[in-house]
Amino acid sequence: MRAVPQRRPARAAAVAVPLLLIVLGIPLDVLGGVAGQLAVSAAVWAFTLGLIARADAPLRARLVACLALATAGELFLSLGWGLYDYRMGNVPPFVPPGHVLVMWVGLRLAARPLPHGAAGATLAAAAAWAAAAAWSGIATIDLALAALLAACLLLARSGDERRLYVVVFWLALALELYGTALGCWTWRPREEWLGLTSANPPLAAGAFYCVLDLLVLGGARAVAAARRALPIAPVQAAATSTRQS
């Protein structure tokens, strides 16, 4: 995974502006009704599309893939599986591009060194909480989420990817605590398919965000490998032969 190119004067804005959109957008959605949700969605979509348009080709592909997978994931996890509910019973239009902003910020922050052992400490904290929550009867879903986090860290192909999962896990925890505290969404105490119980939010919910990034990066590698394996197109081969002759 290549580090996101950064120019020194724009580093702070590249992280602060997306975070500010999220921090201000969630309470506006909660307090502003339908009009507030539409306004937040318009702002987040405009900013996200701007990021996608300005990104280089590899990063643009990852951001578009994140948008598509986040949309499908939100529809499945909320409206299909029923793990959590948004305030108005829908998936707010700003949520899928909001996942792109989280990944964007994660890529930026993961380009910087983390304290030694951050990945192990993060996994240990998630596992300890999951065990304590299950033993005390608070929640059982965190056991599965801690396992997902472990899988992401084990499957990471580089230190950059491992740092991304660590950063996104903690960033997502802050976002989950903030969004649920304001009532933008609520995790159900018990989901119906597997009978998993949950706090609001589950403190290991960031593992879902890590899985999203894992799928995005893995998909990008698969597409790149498939393109390298493709034979040269006939027209391109003919043009190359003509130039050589």
Short mmCIF file of C-alpha atoms in Angstrom, two decimals:
data_model
loop_
_atom_site.label_atom_id
_atom_site.label_comp_id
_atom_site.label_asym_id
_atom_site.label_seq_id
_atom_site.Cartn_x
_atom_site.Cartn_y
_atom_site.Cartn_z
CA MET A 1 0.00 0.00 0.00
CA ARG A 2 1.58 3.27 -1.04
CA ALA A 3 1.56 6.13 1.42
CA VAL A 4 -0.76 8.96 0.45
CA PRO A 5 1.33 11.79 -1.00
CA GLN A 6 1.38 14.72 1.44
CA ARG A 7 2.47 18.32 1.02
CA ARG A 8 3.51 19.81 4.32
CA PRO A 9 1.26 22.94 4.27
CA ALA A 10 -1.84 20.87 3.46
CA ARG A 11 -1.35 17.95 5.89
CA ALA A 12 -3.39 19.40 8.72
CA ALA A 13 -6.26 20.46 6.43
CA ALA A 14 -6.31 17.05 4.72
CA VAL A 15 -7.17 15.47 8.08
CA ALA A 16 -9.01 18.31 9.81
CA VAL A 17 -11.55 19.14 7.10
CA PRO A 18 -12.99 15.60 6.72
CA LEU A 19 -13.09 15.20 10.50
CA LEU A 20 -14.82 18.57 10.85
CA LEU A 21 -17.44 17.52 8.32
CA ILE A 22 -18.16 14.42 10.39
CA VAL A 23 -18.09 16.17 13.77
CA LEU A 24 -20.46 18.93 12.61
CA GLY A 25 -22.53 16.79 10.28
CA ILE A 26 -23.75 14.24 12.83
CA PRO A 27 -25.41 16.76 15.20
CA LEU A 28 -26.87 18.64 12.22
CA ASP A 29 -28.45 15.38 11.05
CA VAL A 30 -29.83 14.74 14.55
CA LEU A 31 -31.20 18.24 15.09
CA GLY A 32 -32.08 19.29 11.56
CA GLY A 33 -34.60 16.64 10.54
CA VAL A 34 -34.90 15.74 6.87
CA ALA A 35 -33.53 19.11 5.75
CA GLY A 36 -30.51 18.71 8.01
CA GLN A 37 -29.81 15.20 6.73
CA LEU A 38 -30.02 16.37 3.12
CA ALA A 39 -27.71 19.32 3.80
CA VAL A 40 -25.12 17.13 5.50
CA SER A 41 -25.37 14.58 2.70
CA ALA A 42 -24.85 17.23 0.02
CA ALA A 43 -21.76 18.58 1.79
CA VAL A 44 -20.21 15.17 2.44
CA TRP A 45 -20.89 13.93 -1.10
CA ALA A 46 -19.45 17.10 -2.65
CA PHE A 47 -16.29 16.88 -0.56
CA THR A 48 -15.88 13.15 -1.17
CA LEU A 49 -16.33 13.46 -4.92
CA GLY A 50 -13.75 16.24 -4.88
CA LEU A 51 -11.28 13.96 -3.11
CA ILE A 52 -11.93 11.20 -5.63
CA ALA A 53 -11.52 13.55 -8.58
CA ARG A 54 -8.18 14.91 -7.33
CA ALA A 55 -6.69 11.56 -6.34
CA ASP A 56 -4.23 9.68 -8.54
CA ALA A 57 -5.50 6.59 -10.34
CA PRO A 58 -4.58 3.93 -7.71
CA LEU A 59 -5.97 5.96 -4.81
CA ARG A 60 -9.07 6.90 -6.81
CA ALA A 61 -9.80 3.23 -7.42
CA ARG A 62 -9.51 2.48 -3.70
CA LEU A 63 -11.80 5.35 -2.72
CA VAL A 64 -14.44 4.36 -5.29
CA ALA A 65 -14.26 0.74 -4.11
CA CYS A 66 -14.64 1.92 -0.51
CA LEU A 67 -17.74 3.89 -1.47
CA ALA A 68 -19.33 0.90 -3.21
CA LEU A 69 -18.49 -1.59 -0.46
CA ALA A 70 -19.55 0.80 2.30
CA THR A 71 -22.92 1.30 0.62
CA ALA A 72 -23.50 -2.45 0.34
CA GLY A 73 -22.23 -3.03 3.88
CA GLU A 74 -24.49 -0.40 5.44
CA LEU A 75 -27.55 -1.73 3.65
CA PHE A 76 -26.75 -5.27 4.80
CA LEU A 77 -25.66 -4.59 8.38
CA SER A 78 -28.41 -2.08 9.19
CA LEU A 79 -31.42 -2.82 7.01
CA GLY A 80 -30.67 -6.50 6.37
CA TRP A 81 -29.02 -8.01 9.44
CA GLY A 82 -30.39 -5.38 11.80
CA LEU A 83 -27.30 -4.83 13.95
CA TYR A 84 -28.09 -1.15 14.38
CA ASP A 85 -30.70 1.43 13.36
CA TYR A 86 -30.31 4.98 12.16
CA ARG A 87 -32.48 7.66 13.67
CA MET A 88 -34.86 7.97 10.71
CA GLY A 89 -34.96 4.25 9.89
CA ASN A 90 -32.93 4.64 6.70
CA VAL A 91 -29.26 4.63 5.81
CA PRO A 92 -28.54 8.38 5.68
CA PRO A 93 -27.08 9.33 2.28
CA PHE A 94 -24.01 10.86 3.94
CA VAL A 95 -22.97 7.59 5.61
CA PRO A 96 -21.35 5.71 2.67
CA PRO A 97 -19.20 8.69 1.60
CA GLY A 98 -18.52 9.23 5.30
CA HIS A 99 -16.77 5.85 5.30
CA VAL A 100 -14.60 7.11 2.44
CA LEU A 101 -13.63 10.11 4.59
CA VAL A 102 -12.71 7.78 7.47
CA MET A 103 -10.52 5.72 5.15
CA TRP A 104 -8.97 8.88 3.72
CA VAL A 105 -8.09 10.18 7.17
CA GLY A 106 -6.84 6.73 8.14
CA LEU A 107 -4.51 6.62 5.12
CA ARG A 108 -3.15 10.04 6.02
CA LEU A 109 -2.54 9.23 9.67
CA ALA A 110 -1.16 5.76 8.91
CA ALA A 111 1.56 7.34 6.78
CA ARG A 112 3.16 8.48 10.04
CA PRO A 113 4.95 6.16 12.50
CA LEU A 114 2.97 4.73 15.40
CA PRO A 115 4.37 3.78 18.81
CA HIS A 116 6.17 0.44 18.79
CA GLY A 117 3.76 -2.40 19.53
CA ALA A 118 0.64 -0.37 18.71
CA ALA A 119 -0.92 -3.21 16.71
CA GLY A 120 -0.38 -5.77 19.47
CA ALA A 121 -1.64 -3.40 22.14
CA THR A 122 -4.76 -2.62 20.09
CA LEU A 123 -5.54 -6.29 19.59
CA ALA A 124 -4.89 -7.04 23.26
CA ALA A 125 -7.24 -4.23 24.33
CA ALA A 126 -9.98 -5.43 21.97
CA ALA A 127 -9.60 -9.05 23.11
CA ALA A 128 -9.56 -8.11 26.80
CA TRP A 129 -12.69 -6.01 26.45
CA ALA A 130 -14.43 -8.73 24.42
CA ALA A 131 -13.68 -11.35 27.05
CA ALA A 132 -14.77 -9.09 29.91
CA ALA A 133 -17.95 -8.05 28.10
CA ALA A 134 -18.90 -11.65 27.36
CA TRP A 135 -18.09 -12.86 30.89
CA SER A 136 -20.09 -10.06 32.51
CA GLY A 137 -23.03 -10.44 30.16
CA ILE A 138 -22.66 -6.96 28.66
CA ALA A 139 -22.14 -8.14 25.09
CA THR A 140 -21.04 -11.12 23.03
CA ILE A 141 -20.61 -9.48 19.62
CA ASP A 142 -17.22 -8.07 20.63
CA LEU A 143 -15.76 -11.59 20.62
CA ALA A 144 -16.49 -11.84 16.90
CA LEU A 145 -15.27 -8.30 16.31
CA ALA A 146 -11.97 -8.94 18.11
CA ALA A 147 -11.50 -12.01 15.91
CA LEU A 148 -12.12 -9.87 12.81
CA LEU A 149 -9.53 -7.35 13.98
CA ALA A 150 -7.02 -10.15 14.53
CA ALA A 151 -7.67 -11.45 11.02
CA CYS A 152 -7.12 -7.99 9.53
CA LEU A 153 -3.82 -7.55 11.35
CA LEU A 154 -2.63 -11.04 10.38
CA LEU A 155 -3.57 -10.55 6.73
CA ALA A 156 -1.91 -7.14 6.48
CA ARG A 157 0.65 -7.24 3.67
CA SER A 158 2.81 -4.42 5.00
CA GLY A 159 3.48 -2.22 7.98
CA ASP A 160 1.51 0.55 6.27
CA GLU A 161 -1.58 -1.64 6.12
CA ARG A 162 -1.17 -2.72 9.74
CA ARG A 163 -0.91 0.91 10.81
CA LEU A 164 -4.03 1.71 8.79
CA TYR A 165 -6.07 -0.92 10.64
CA VAL A 166 -4.83 0.31 14.02
CA VAL A 167 -5.61 3.95 13.21
CA VAL A 168 -9.02 3.17 11.73
CA PHE A 169 -9.97 0.95 14.67
CA TRP A 170 -9.46 3.76 17.19
CA LEU A 171 -10.86 6.42 14.88
CA ALA A 172 -13.99 4.34 14.40
CA LEU A 173 -14.35 3.83 18.15
CA ALA A 174 -14.35 7.59 18.67
CA LEU A 175 -16.87 8.00 15.85
CA GLU A 176 -19.13 5.25 17.24
CA LEU A 177 -19.10 6.73 20.73
CA TYR A 178 -19.87 10.18 19.33
CA GLY A 179 -22.63 9.11 16.93
CA THR A 180 -24.44 6.88 19.40
CA ALA A 181 -24.18 9.45 22.19
CA LEU A 182 -25.94 11.99 19.96
CA GLY A 183 -28.55 9.43 18.90
CA CYS A 184 -27.69 9.40 15.20
CA TRP A 185 -27.72 5.60 15.29
CA THR A 186 -28.31 2.94 17.92
CA TRP A 187 -26.99 -0.61 18.17
CA ARG A 188 -29.65 -3.17 19.00
CA PRO A 189 -29.19 -4.98 22.33
CA ARG A 190 -29.65 -8.34 20.59
CA GLU A 191 -29.59 -9.20 16.90
CA GLU A 192 -31.97 -11.90 15.64
CA TRP A 193 -29.86 -14.09 13.36
CA LEU A 194 -27.19 -15.36 15.75
CA GLY A 195 -28.46 -14.03 19.05
CA LEU A 196 -25.39 -11.85 19.60
CA THR A 197 -25.78 -9.19 22.25
CA SER A 198 -24.27 -5.74 22.02
CA ALA A 199 -23.56 -2.60 23.96
CA ASN A 200 -24.36 0.74 22.33
CA PRO A 201 -21.89 0.85 20.69
CA PRO A 202 -19.82 -2.32 20.90
CA LEU A 203 -16.36 -1.03 21.77
CA ALA A 204 -14.75 -3.26 19.13
CA ALA A 205 -17.02 -1.96 16.35
CA GLY A 206 -13.96 -0.51 14.62
CA ALA A 207 -13.23 -4.04 13.37
CA PHE A 208 -16.03 -3.61 10.82
CA TYR A 209 -14.24 -0.53 9.48
CA CYS A 210 -10.97 -2.50 9.32
CA VAL A 211 -12.67 -5.27 7.33
CA LEU A 212 -13.94 -2.65 4.87
CA ASP A 213 -10.41 -1.37 4.34
CA LEU A 214 -9.07 -4.94 4.07
CA LEU A 215 -11.56 -5.69 1.29
CA VAL A 216 -10.73 -2.44 -0.51
CA LEU A 217 -6.97 -3.02 -0.43
CA GLY A 218 -7.26 -6.72 -1.25
CA GLY A 219 -9.57 -5.97 -4.16
CA ALA A 220 -7.18 -3.36 -5.49
CA ARG A 221 -4.32 -5.87 -5.41
CA ALA A 222 -6.44 -8.50 -7.16
CA VAL A 223 -7.42 -6.09 -9.94
CA ALA A 224 -3.82 -4.99 -10.40
CA ALA A 225 -2.65 -8.60 -10.60
CA ALA A 226 -5.36 -9.46 -13.12
CA ARG A 227 -4.34 -6.56 -15.31
CA ARG A 228 -0.71 -7.63 -15.24
CA ALA A 229 -1.72 -11.16 -16.23
CA LEU A 230 -3.78 -10.07 -19.23
CA PRO A 231 -2.15 -10.55 -22.65
CA ILE A 232 -1.33 -7.42 -24.64
CA ALA A 233 -4.34 -6.36 -26.68
CA PRO A 234 -4.02 -7.10 -30.43
CA VAL A 235 -4.13 -3.43 -31.40
CA GLN A 236 -1.48 -2.53 -28.84
CA ALA A 237 0.66 -5.50 -29.92
CA ALA A 238 0.40 -4.49 -33.55
CA ALA A 239 1.35 -0.91 -32.74
CA THR A 240 4.34 -2.10 -30.74
CA SER A 241 5.44 -4.37 -33.59
CA THR A 242 5.17 -1.54 -36.10
CA ARG A 243 7.29 0.78 -33.96
CA GLN A 244 9.95 -1.87 -33.53
CA SER A 245 10.13 -2.57 -37.27
#
